Amino acid sequence: MDTPMIDIRNVSKWYGSFQVLNKCSTQIRKGEVVVVCGPSGSGKSTLIKTVNALEPFQEGEIVVNGIPVHDPKTNLPKLRAQVGMVFQHFELFPHMTIIRNLELAQTKVLGRNQKEAEERGHKLLKRVGLSHHSHKFPGQLSGGQQQRVAIARALAMDPICMLFDEPTSALDPEMINEVLDVMVELAHEGMTMMVVTHEMGFARKVAHRVIFMDEGAIVEDATKEDFFGTPRSDRAQLFLSKILSH
Amino acid sequence: MDFDFDVIQRSIPYLWKGFQYTVQLTAISALGGIVFGTLLALARLSSIKPLYLAAASYVNLMRSIPLVLVIFWFFFLVPLILQAVTGAERPPQVGAERTAIITFIMFEAAYFAEIMRAGIQSISKGQVGAAYALGLTYGQSMRLVVLPQAFRNMLPVLLTQTIILFQDTSLVYVISATDFLGAAAKIGQRDGRLVEMYTFVAVAYFVISFTLSYFVKILQKQIAVIR
Amino acid sequence: MNYNWNWGVFFEELPGGEERYWEILVNGVGWTLAVSAFAWIIALVLGSAIGTIRTTPNRLLVSLGNAWVELFRNVPLLVQLFLWYFVVPEVSAPLKAWVVQAEPSHVQFMMAVIGLGLFTSARVAEQVRAGIQSLPRGQRAAGMALGLTTPQTYRYVLLPMAFRIIIPPLTSETMNLIKNSSVALTIGLAELTFRAREMGEYTFSFFEAFTAATLIYVAIAMTANRVMALVERRVAVPGFIAGGAK
């Protein structure tokens, strides 16, 4: 399968006169797991949000599974239904029970019937280890539990690829692993994943490629082995030395 | 329907008098209200039980009943109280215009009290502590340290409340005082030109209130920058 | 103080009529509550709509919403009532035709409801807008990321939480509305304050009449407060602390 799942071509973005993305280009193939890292302000969160059109961009093109994201004629809700996203602050809907969080988009966007949606929801809750919490509210769960539900919510849509925007950055240290474990399993099952994260252990375990961004541009785009072995740019080296040492 | 612009032009002198009263009433009530309101706020925050109960009851009462009713209350009570205080034979004739001033000071004070109370409470306890540690009395620390800061912080809210007060003064209509609206109503009824007069009043109020709120917004932005 | 106390005045009859004074006060309360209820419906429906459109990305809608709020906020309520009662019928021939032959109290009621409703709708719009904007930004993004359209995101994600958050300020607005209904006495509506003044003018027992009106307004205020507190408890989301869940 030669056409990439996610094809980012020369994407640039400005907030007013400040440039946040500078001619970013990369391709992610089906089944690939790509980690995006870099110092804060490097544009990595902005870049991942352009993929499902949550952030508009002024120059360049993005094509996801053959659908042009930048085309004003594209049906964005339909596109977004196929692309799963997990947010740094979980963003579960606090006024709905866990199971309702999981079934809302299934029924309203995909048109599944209530029973089907609930079944799928329960299945996914089991998979992330939270079956007994289906009737609780997000506020009653810990951060790690909420994030696992968020992953289940995205998976309930049967997405073709998943985007993760710093999924563990808002978690207390002891809860990070429970979320990473779910993500590792997903990777092993062959899900196409684009993950913005500082967790280099995760990258080393399951990533195929690592992208390093700095000041809005993609500075390194290498296989995992190359990146951790011999990163070419000084900035990537500096960054790696900083995060790997703590 | 013919709109007679001329009647507006001819009425300007009388309207201007009414408008002057509106501005006077607003200004005096705002100043008096803020002063009395600040005292009420301090009373509410004090640890002397009868004091804060009295202040709280006053503020809650004023905020629970309509301004129209308060206007009627004072219109009725003020002459009686003056009679009792001066020992006169009959209640003195206090005009609607003057009663209104007392009414609005007393009424708006309750609203200004809540604003100032929030302002005072937002000043960190450390400030008061530092003042006392330096040997200042309660009165001095309030006057020199807390109130100036509270006032500065709440200035935009106080001004917004004043704009609301400016609009509320139109209610003196119910005791036939001649403010801006009252003047327009009198002319409109005399000449049969209610449409022109009321439209003019509405437009005038809109332009003035909108402009004043705009300036308050600018002031707010400037304060935010300084802080 | 030279005042003749007469607390039995409430049981006296009106001159020429068979009604007692306490009965006309009750009648007045009825009009107060009726005007308030209908005006509140108008204010809530319109205010929510206007407040919501002020948070959309559509600049035209936002400007329209802002214009609405500024229009009804910058003119005193009394002047607005006069416009509806005296000016609007002159401008609309069919309306004037109805007004001329209709029961005066009906005209007063309708104009009071419209005037008070629109005046309050601007204030409700402010509260709704503030409520929506106080929600974490990620909530809207999470809704859209799942493929919900903008209307769906408002309906299922944003508005349910926004309305819960604004119950306290909406309670204040309810109280303000009930108090403001008294302004309608200037166009002849025989609500509570009107009746209290009328009673005073007939009997010179102003103190008794005004005290009754005062106590009734205080009772209405306390009831409204109680009801809203109950509503707030009923719709509270378990585990959620107002001001943004993280």
XYZ file of C-alpha atoms in Angstrom:
719
model
C 0.000 0.000 0.000
C 1.894 2.951 -1.295
C -0.256 5.987 -0.638
C 0.480 7.261 2.840
C -2.322 7.345 5.389
C -1.333 10.852 6.466
C 0.453 13.028 3.941
C 1.644 16.435 5.168
C 3.110 18.559 2.394
C 4.869 21.879 3.005
C 2.485 23.074 5.656
C 3.041 26.557 7.045
C 0.906 28.455 9.537
C 0.954 31.936 10.982
C -0.827 33.485 13.960
C -0.948 37.052 12.699
C 2.657 37.780 11.834
C 4.106 35.056 14.049
C 4.966 31.864 12.171
C 4.151 28.696 14.112
C 4.652 26.087 11.399
C 7.391 26.337 8.808
C 7.112 24.192 5.653
C 6.475 20.936 7.503
C 6.437 17.805 5.383
C 6.176 14.157 6.346
C 4.251 11.002 5.481
C 2.868 8.376 7.785
C 2.034 5.011 6.282
C -0.617 2.602 7.388
C 0.395 0.810 10.533
C 3.241 3.190 11.292
C 3.719 4.683 14.718
C 5.371 8.084 14.548
C 6.412 10.033 17.643
C 6.701 13.821 17.411
C 8.874 15.485 20.021
C 10.529 18.821 20.622
C 10.794 21.683 23.099
C 7.630 23.550 24.064
C 6.634 26.112 21.518
C 8.089 24.027 18.716
C 4.689 23.701 17.053
C 4.224 19.967 17.553
C 0.727 20.315 19.083
C -0.254 22.754 16.375
C 0.968 20.404 13.680
C -0.991 17.431 14.948
C -4.134 19.569 15.179
C -3.851 20.537 11.516
C -4.191 16.881 10.525
C -7.851 16.724 11.546
C -8.465 20.379 10.690
C -8.879 21.536 14.274
C -6.305 24.166 13.366
C -6.437 25.825 9.957
C -3.242 26.530 8.025
C -2.398 29.059 5.379
C 0.045 27.194 3.131
C 0.587 23.616 2.074
C -1.585 20.526 1.828
C -2.615 17.679 4.037
C -4.239 14.518 2.697
C -5.628 11.902 5.073
C -6.575 8.575 3.543
C -7.025 10.292 0.204
C -9.188 13.108 1.602
C -7.729 16.598 1.205
C -8.005 18.338 4.585
C -7.250 21.767 3.169
C -10.017 21.647 0.559
C -12.905 23.885 1.619
C -15.332 21.453 -0.019
C -14.270 18.579 2.221
C -16.883 17.361 4.705
C -14.855 17.883 7.856
C -17.127 16.130 10.386
C -17.048 13.059 8.166
C -13.250 13.199 8.013
C -12.928 13.706 11.729
C -15.137 10.701 12.379
C -12.416 8.595 10.800
C -9.517 10.173 12.646
C -9.352 9.523 16.371
C -7.883 12.149 18.682
C -6.783 11.985 22.301
C -6.174 15.270 24.140
C -3.724 16.290 26.823
C -6.522 17.202 29.223
C -8.665 14.157 28.362
C -11.677 16.353 27.529
C -14.293 13.821 28.493
C -17.743 15.410 28.606
C -18.298 15.958 32.324
C -22.093 16.005 32.258
C -22.359 12.549 30.676
C -21.713 9.122 32.115
C -18.717 7.210 30.810
C -20.854 4.965 28.640
C -22.726 7.969 27.237
C -19.382 9.617 26.425
C -18.528 6.539 24.403
C -21.811 6.212 22.568
C -22.622 9.872 21.792
C -20.577 10.229 18.626
C -21.350 6.687 17.525
C -25.062 7.420 17.451
C -25.000 11.065 16.338
C -22.200 10.898 13.797
C -22.003 7.299 12.613
C -25.735 6.691 12.947
C -25.368 3.454 14.866
C -28.334 2.435 16.926
C -28.277 2.794 20.696
C -27.818 -0.913 21.445
C -24.973 -1.340 18.986
C -23.233 1.749 20.322
C -23.547 0.632 23.919
C -22.190 -2.814 23.135
C -19.197 -1.366 21.363
C -18.685 0.998 24.251
C -18.712 -1.771 26.839
C -16.324 -3.858 24.737
C -13.840 -1.016 24.580
C -14.170 -0.249 28.271
C -13.288 -3.859 28.961
C -10.303 -3.537 26.678
C -8.912 -0.536 28.550
C -9.703 -2.195 31.866
C -12.563 0.018 33.057
C -15.689 -2.129 32.655
C -17.006 -1.384 36.114
C -17.030 2.375 35.635
C -19.479 2.684 32.784
C -22.120 4.486 34.815
C -19.837 6.845 36.631
C -19.176 10.441 35.660
C -15.740 11.650 34.503
C -15.333 13.745 37.632
C -15.391 10.571 39.691
C -12.437 8.999 37.887
C -8.719 9.586 38.258
C -6.712 11.250 35.508
C -5.281 7.989 34.249
C -8.707 6.404 34.150
C -10.176 9.397 32.320
C -7.476 9.262 29.687
C -8.041 5.546 29.122
C -11.738 6.286 28.644
C -10.765 9.042 26.204
C -8.784 6.528 24.179
C -11.761 4.151 24.229
C -14.026 7.020 23.115
C -11.817 7.658 20.107
C -11.575 3.922 19.302
C -15.354 3.573 19.443
C -15.497 5.398 16.118
C -13.379 2.656 14.476
C -10.848 5.185 13.239
C -8.326 4.521 10.518
C -5.646 6.373 12.459
C -5.186 7.936 15.877
C -3.687 11.264 16.888
C -2.350 11.724 20.421
C -1.585 15.246 21.671
C 0.666 14.867 24.740
C -1.587 12.181 26.221
C 0.373 11.759 29.450
C 1.620 15.299 30.092
C -1.256 16.135 32.439
C -1.003 12.942 34.451
C 0.588 12.300 37.802
C 3.662 10.086 37.331
C 2.123 6.956 38.824
C -0.689 6.993 36.254
C 1.404 7.482 33.135
C 2.136 3.801 32.640
C -1.472 2.642 32.676
C -2.117 4.923 29.702
C 1.101 4.080 27.877
C 0.324 0.375 28.212
C -2.953 0.872 26.350
C -1.130 2.818 23.654
C 1.558 0.156 23.306
C -1.101 -2.497 22.810
C -2.765 -0.356 20.168
C 0.535 -0.032 18.336
C 1.103 -3.764 18.445
C -2.301 -4.281 16.883
C -1.190 -2.256 13.878
C -2.974 1.075 14.446
C -1.545 4.011 12.538
C -0.535 6.468 15.256
C 0.883 9.981 15.381
C 1.912 10.749 18.945
C 3.163 14.040 20.349
C 4.944 13.142 23.574
C 7.988 13.477 25.806
C 7.880 9.814 26.764
C 10.961 8.526 25.022
C 10.576 5.096 26.614
C 7.348 4.689 24.690
C 9.053 5.873 21.521
C 11.850 3.398 21.933
C 9.387 0.574 22.499
C 6.897 0.955 19.686
C 7.699 3.883 17.440
C 8.826 3.248 13.899
C 9.942 6.803 13.348
C 10.702 9.850 15.434
C 10.189 13.438 14.275
C 11.936 16.252 16.099
C 10.532 19.748 15.739
C 12.002 23.064 16.735
C 10.652 26.568 16.166
C 7.891 25.380 13.856
C 10.026 23.281 11.530
C 10.699 19.564 11.263
C 14.387 19.320 12.039
C 14.766 15.545 12.163
C 12.657 12.794 10.665
C 14.418 9.496 11.211
C 13.811 5.877 12.034
C 13.830 5.117 15.728
C 17.201 3.435 15.526
C 18.800 6.320 13.730
C 17.266 8.933 15.979
C 18.313 7.413 19.257
C 21.574 6.167 17.899
C 23.002 9.070 16.006
C 20.759 12.113 15.691
C 22.176 14.452 13.117
C 21.228 17.917 14.292
C 22.729 19.630 17.331
C 19.340 20.771 18.539
C 17.981 17.221 18.556
C 21.030 16.039 20.422
C 20.656 18.780 23.016
C 16.967 18.020 23.456
C 17.584 14.296 23.815
C 20.283 14.809 26.388
C 17.951 16.986 28.428
C 15.002 14.627 28.513
C 16.843 11.378 28.720
C 18.770 12.454 31.748
C 15.799 12.802 34.103
C -46.978 58.932 10.017
C -45.247 62.251 10.008
C -42.296 62.637 12.319
C -42.099 66.168 13.593
C -38.422 66.932 14.149
C -39.330 70.489 14.906
C -40.960 69.692 18.228
C -37.693 68.186 19.404
C -35.788 71.268 18.435
C -38.261 73.595 20.123
C -38.159 71.565 23.310
C -34.405 71.510 23.719
C -34.267 74.164 26.473
C -36.823 72.325 28.612
C -35.291 68.949 27.843
C -31.907 70.326 28.784
C -33.212 71.310 32.206
C -34.572 67.841 32.716
C -31.291 66.361 31.556
C -29.370 68.531 33.988
C -31.466 67.147 36.806
C -30.783 63.607 35.594
C -27.048 64.236 35.596
C -27.205 65.916 39.021
C -29.197 63.084 40.479
C -26.810 60.524 39.007
C -23.694 62.286 40.231
C -24.914 63.020 43.752
C -26.386 59.546 44.174
C -23.233 57.905 42.886
C -20.977 59.826 45.240
C -23.304 59.509 48.198
C -24.016 55.907 47.366
C -20.352 54.973 47.156
C -19.546 56.670 50.461
C -22.500 55.171 52.290
C -21.970 51.869 50.463
C -18.349 51.695 51.589
C -19.436 52.257 55.188
C -22.039 49.523 54.798
C -19.415 47.184 53.370
C -17.103 47.836 56.290
C -19.983 47.264 58.671
C -20.779 43.974 56.990
C -17.197 42.832 57.307
C -16.820 43.885 60.913
C -16.872 41.473 63.810
C -19.397 43.476 65.816
C -22.535 41.373 65.544
C -25.283 44.012 65.693
C -23.363 46.077 63.165
C -22.994 43.431 60.540
C -26.514 42.133 61.079
C -27.926 45.603 60.573
C -25.808 46.231 57.487
C -26.560 42.819 55.987
C -30.289 43.215 56.587
C -30.296 46.666 55.037
C -28.392 45.554 51.955
C -30.475 42.414 51.476
C -33.728 44.299 51.919
C -32.811 47.004 49.410
C -31.757 44.369 46.920
C -34.945 42.320 47.291
C -37.511 44.979 46.503
C -38.135 46.947 43.319
C -36.667 50.432 42.982
C -40.152 51.726 42.148
C -41.408 50.585 45.533
C -38.381 52.123 47.271
C -39.114 55.420 45.507
C -42.696 55.314 46.786
C -41.516 54.425 50.299
C -39.167 57.394 50.547
C -41.607 59.761 48.881
C -44.054 58.845 51.605
C -41.634 58.563 54.549
C -39.277 61.512 54.103
C -41.818 64.246 54.893
C -43.080 62.252 57.894
C -39.594 61.723 59.264
C -38.737 65.384 58.782
C -41.932 66.303 60.589
C -41.038 64.045 63.490
C -37.480 65.332 63.606
C -38.370 69.033 63.391
C -41.555 68.753 65.419
C -43.551 70.613 62.801
C -47.336 70.672 62.745
C -47.680 69.178 59.325
C -45.298 67.156 57.199
C -43.088 69.594 55.271
C -43.343 69.791 51.523
C -40.311 68.039 50.177
C -40.426 68.049 46.420
C -40.201 64.924 44.341
C -36.812 65.999 43.013
C -35.250 66.273 46.448
C -36.840 63.104 47.788
C -35.418 61.283 44.819
C -31.889 62.264 45.753
C -32.247 60.759 49.217
C -33.936 57.678 47.739
C -31.241 56.991 45.207
C -28.384 57.484 47.632
C -29.966 55.046 50.071
C -30.907 52.518 47.377
C -27.738 52.501 45.324
C -25.656 52.321 48.496
C -26.800 48.720 48.868
C -25.452 47.847 45.423
C -22.254 49.809 45.879
C -21.865 48.064 49.244
C -21.710 44.661 47.585
C -19.180 45.900 45.045
C -16.967 47.447 47.712
C -17.300 44.378 49.903
C -15.961 42.225 47.085
C -13.208 44.750 46.504
C -12.172 44.876 50.150
C -12.207 41.103 50.463
C -9.993 40.770 47.421
C -7.210 42.671 49.169
C -4.972 40.035 50.688
C -4.970 39.644 54.438
C -1.249 40.221 54.287
C -1.826 43.876 53.515
C -3.892 44.390 56.655
C -1.376 42.382 58.646
C 1.467 44.550 57.423
C -0.440 47.699 58.272
C -1.183 46.538 61.814
C 2.379 45.346 62.254
C 3.495 48.887 61.513
C 1.228 50.126 64.312
C -1.614 51.553 62.244
C -5.090 51.486 63.750
C -8.069 49.875 62.055
C -9.266 53.222 60.787
C -5.849 54.134 59.446
C -5.208 50.824 57.717
C -8.621 50.978 56.075
C -8.269 54.564 54.995
C -4.630 54.475 53.890
C -4.011 50.906 52.754
C -7.087 48.802 52.022
C -9.728 51.184 50.714
C -7.510 52.968 48.171
C -6.528 49.611 46.671
C -10.051 48.219 46.790
C -11.412 51.332 45.168
C -8.867 51.244 42.379
C -9.534 47.563 41.698
C -13.296 47.981 41.606
C -13.323 51.239 39.671
C -14.604 49.717 36.412
C -17.407 47.895 38.236
C -18.278 51.043 40.191
C -18.449 53.013 36.962
C -20.618 50.365 35.315
C -22.973 50.522 38.296
C -23.062 54.295 37.878
C -24.129 53.887 34.265
C -26.899 51.583 35.477
C -27.795 54.246 38.057
C -27.926 56.822 35.268
C -30.547 54.699 33.525
C -32.402 53.925 36.761
C -32.980 57.611 37.450
C -35.615 57.585 34.737
C -37.878 55.896 37.288
C -38.423 59.198 39.106
C -41.204 59.413 36.544
C -43.411 57.547 39.017
C -43.356 60.488 41.397
C -43.637 62.983 38.555
C -40.201 64.444 39.032
C -38.946 66.286 35.989
C -35.863 64.495 34.806
C -34.881 64.030 31.183
C -37.618 61.501 30.486
C -40.118 63.415 32.586
C -39.472 66.595 30.633
C -39.904 64.767 27.339
C -43.107 63.144 28.605
C -44.562 66.476 29.669
C -43.897 68.047 26.276
C -45.068 64.970 24.437
C -48.338 64.911 26.334
C -48.889 68.646 25.928
C -48.210 68.720 22.184
C -49.468 65.236 21.326
C -46.001 64.264 20.122
C -45.187 61.264 22.293
C -43.611 59.343 19.409
C -41.038 62.025 18.651
C -40.177 62.756 22.262
C -39.845 59.180 23.451
C -37.833 58.188 20.390
C -35.511 61.102 21.008
C -35.074 60.151 24.644
C -34.358 56.531 23.727
C -31.727 57.520 21.185
C -30.149 59.996 23.607
C -29.918 57.423 26.390
C -28.493 54.877 23.979
C -25.789 57.157 22.674
C -24.766 58.336 26.134
C -24.796 54.916 27.821
C -23.032 53.234 24.920
C -20.317 55.879 24.850
C -19.823 55.747 28.623
C -19.573 51.919 28.634
C -17.071 52.139 25.831
C -14.873 54.426 27.920
C -15.203 52.112 30.897
C -14.005 49.234 28.705
C -10.968 51.233 27.648
C -10.287 52.072 31.277
C -10.519 48.406 32.176
C -7.960 47.490 29.537
C -5.579 50.119 30.798
C -5.897 48.948 34.380
C -5.277 45.354 33.302
C -2.060 46.403 31.625
C -0.814 48.291 34.649
C -1.442 45.343 36.926
C -44.958 60.733 64.345
C -48.345 61.895 63.214
C -49.670 58.829 61.496
C -52.886 56.908 61.966
C -52.095 53.240 62.147
C -54.713 50.955 60.747
C -53.597 47.422 60.199
C -57.171 46.314 59.704
C -57.290 48.278 56.484
C -56.610 45.148 54.491
C -60.056 43.874 55.324
C -61.821 47.080 54.361
C -63.657 47.333 51.097
C -62.762 49.531 48.196
C -65.048 52.520 47.720
C -67.872 51.458 45.494
C -66.595 47.976 45.023
C -67.086 44.729 46.821
C -63.433 43.859 46.846
C -61.337 44.142 49.924
C -57.888 45.623 49.834
C -56.093 42.383 50.465
C -57.877 40.954 47.452
C -56.646 43.625 45.094
C -53.142 43.099 46.400
C -53.438 39.412 45.598
C -54.727 40.384 42.188
C -51.659 42.555 41.766
C -49.378 39.681 42.736
C -51.037 37.599 40.065
C -50.227 40.142 37.386
C -46.667 40.488 38.692
C -46.082 36.755 38.462
C -47.819 36.438 35.093
C -45.806 39.211 33.468
C -42.621 37.850 34.983
C -43.254 34.299 33.837
C -44.000 35.159 30.218
C -41.231 37.707 29.991
C -38.832 35.150 31.439
C -39.686 32.644 28.746
C -38.979 35.230 26.041
C -35.785 36.294 27.794
C -34.477 32.732 28.195
C -35.234 31.584 24.677
C -33.967 34.701 22.923
C -31.140 35.301 25.349
C -29.805 31.760 24.995
C -29.952 31.982 21.228
C -28.204 35.350 21.122
C -25.643 34.334 23.741
C -24.861 31.161 21.843
C -24.378 32.800 18.466
C -21.995 35.268 20.057
C -19.616 32.363 20.684
C -19.628 30.925 17.181
C -16.736 31.475 14.781
C -19.053 33.374 12.411
C -18.145 37.054 12.643
C -21.441 38.271 11.226
C -23.464 36.337 13.784
C -21.250 37.579 16.601
C -21.753 41.192 15.504
C -25.501 40.759 15.261
C -25.556 39.249 18.736
C -23.440 42.061 20.149
C -25.650 44.670 18.498
C -28.728 43.105 20.080
C -27.168 43.167 23.535
C -25.939 46.755 23.226
C -29.309 47.934 21.944
C -31.322 46.573 24.850
C -28.701 47.303 27.495
C -28.191 50.974 26.851
C -31.760 52.202 27.024
C -33.548 52.321 30.405
C -36.306 49.735 30.838
C -38.901 52.438 31.420
C -38.032 54.121 28.128
C -38.184 50.772 26.339
C -41.658 50.120 27.765
C -42.808 53.549 26.621
C -41.473 52.816 23.140
C -43.456 49.591 22.969
C -46.606 51.087 24.424
C -46.667 54.544 22.833
C -44.405 54.507 19.783
C -44.567 51.070 18.174
C -48.362 51.079 17.656
C -48.000 54.388 15.826
C -45.481 52.839 13.497
C -47.442 49.694 12.710
C -50.988 50.138 11.423
C -52.210 46.570 12.047
C -50.862 46.720 15.598
C -52.565 50.037 16.175
C -55.834 48.601 14.913
C -55.623 45.835 17.489
C -54.577 48.142 20.303
C -57.438 50.523 19.717
C -60.163 47.921 20.143
C -58.495 45.597 22.617
C -58.993 45.430 26.354
C -56.514 47.959 27.875
C -55.161 45.463 30.401
C -54.391 43.062 27.553
C -52.421 45.700 25.702
C -50.571 46.671 28.864
C -49.802 43.036 29.610
C -48.536 42.288 26.129
C -46.340 45.373 25.906
C -44.987 44.736 29.394
C -44.130 41.145 28.533
C -42.441 42.092 25.249
C -40.572 45.051 26.704
C -39.421 43.257 29.835
C -38.649 40.074 27.909
C -36.431 41.747 25.347
C -34.715 43.918 27.951
C -33.858 40.847 30.018
C -32.874 38.777 26.989
C -29.824 40.982 26.535
C -28.724 40.264 30.092
C -29.347 36.538 29.700
C -27.339 36.615 26.476
C -24.404 38.041 28.415
C -24.615 35.261 31.007
C -24.902 32.510 28.399
C -21.983 33.881 26.425
C -19.835 34.098 29.551
C -20.845 30.584 30.560
C -19.910 29.056 27.225
C -16.633 30.950 27.098
C -15.699 29.758 30.573
C -15.677 26.140 29.439
C -12.250 24.628 28.732
C -11.325 25.188 25.091
C -10.646 21.503 24.672
C -14.309 20.595 25.113
C -15.261 22.128 21.787
C -12.187 20.580 20.158
C -13.017 17.159 21.592
C -16.550 17.372 20.264
C -15.411 18.389 16.796
C -12.616 15.778 16.827
C -15.238 13.070 17.224
C -16.907 14.300 14.066
C -19.778 16.216 15.674
C -20.920 19.185 13.605
C -20.857 22.633 15.200
C -24.575 22.591 16.087
C -24.175 19.092 17.539
C -21.169 20.188 19.582
C -23.180 23.073 21.037
C -26.172 20.901 21.720
C -24.534 17.884 23.329
C -21.273 19.217 24.736
C -21.187 22.975 25.335
C -24.683 24.126 26.225
C -25.474 21.429 28.821
C -22.437 22.433 30.845
C -22.755 26.166 30.215
C -26.304 26.247 31.540
C -25.327 24.428 34.707
C -22.515 26.872 35.303
C -24.700 29.941 34.943
C -27.502 28.896 37.282
C -26.345 31.329 40.043
C -26.210 34.446 37.829
C -29.437 33.360 36.129
C -31.033 33.242 39.559
C -30.071 36.897 40.061
C -31.553 37.726 36.690
C -34.797 36.014 37.674
C -34.995 38.185 40.769
C -34.184 41.290 38.750
C -36.900 40.416 36.281
C -39.531 40.068 38.977
C -38.504 43.393 40.502
C -38.463 45.068 37.101
C -42.031 43.982 36.436
C -43.032 46.826 38.740
C -41.939 49.340 36.085
C -44.956 48.262 34.053
C -47.195 50.239 36.398
C -46.190 53.282 34.368
C -48.152 51.970 31.414
C -51.072 51.172 33.647
C -50.536 47.498 34.373
C -52.173 46.739 37.720
C -49.355 44.701 39.211
C -48.449 44.551 42.896
C -46.741 47.930 43.343
C -49.511 49.656 41.395
C -52.115 48.119 43.693
C -50.131 49.009 46.806
C -49.980 52.642 45.730
C -53.644 52.581 44.797
C -54.508 51.226 48.213
C -52.427 53.961 49.833
C -54.127 56.652 47.789
C -57.602 55.478 48.760
C -56.973 54.814 52.450
C -53.925 56.946 53.276
C -52.613 53.798 54.957
C -49.496 53.967 52.846
C -47.298 52.385 55.492
C -49.480 49.301 55.769
C -49.864 48.986 52.021
C -46.177 49.393 51.246
C -45.213 47.034 54.057
C -47.455 44.376 52.592
C -45.933 44.859 49.147
C -42.421 44.770 50.610
C -43.063 41.547 52.491
C -44.581 39.950 49.415
C -41.607 40.876 47.230
C -39.198 39.546 49.851
C -41.202 36.316 50.014
C -41.139 35.982 46.215
C -37.379 36.601 46.200
C -36.740 33.965 48.845
C -38.912 31.450 47.014
C -37.179 32.075 43.712
C -33.833 31.592 45.433
C -34.942 28.331 47.001
C -36.292 26.999 43.724
C -33.110 27.806 41.820
C -30.960 26.224 44.540
C -33.036 23.067 44.174
C -32.642 23.127 40.412
C -28.918 23.580 40.794
C -28.717 20.560 43.082
C -30.837 18.416 40.788
C -28.776 19.029 37.660
C -25.379 19.034 39.358
C -22.830 16.768 37.725
C -21.225 14.337 40.200
C -17.574 15.034 40.731
C -17.591 18.335 38.893
C -16.364 21.525 40.519
C -17.678 24.617 38.722
C -15.059 26.518 36.823
C -13.599 23.859 34.602
C -12.862 20.210 35.212
C -9.341 19.006 34.594
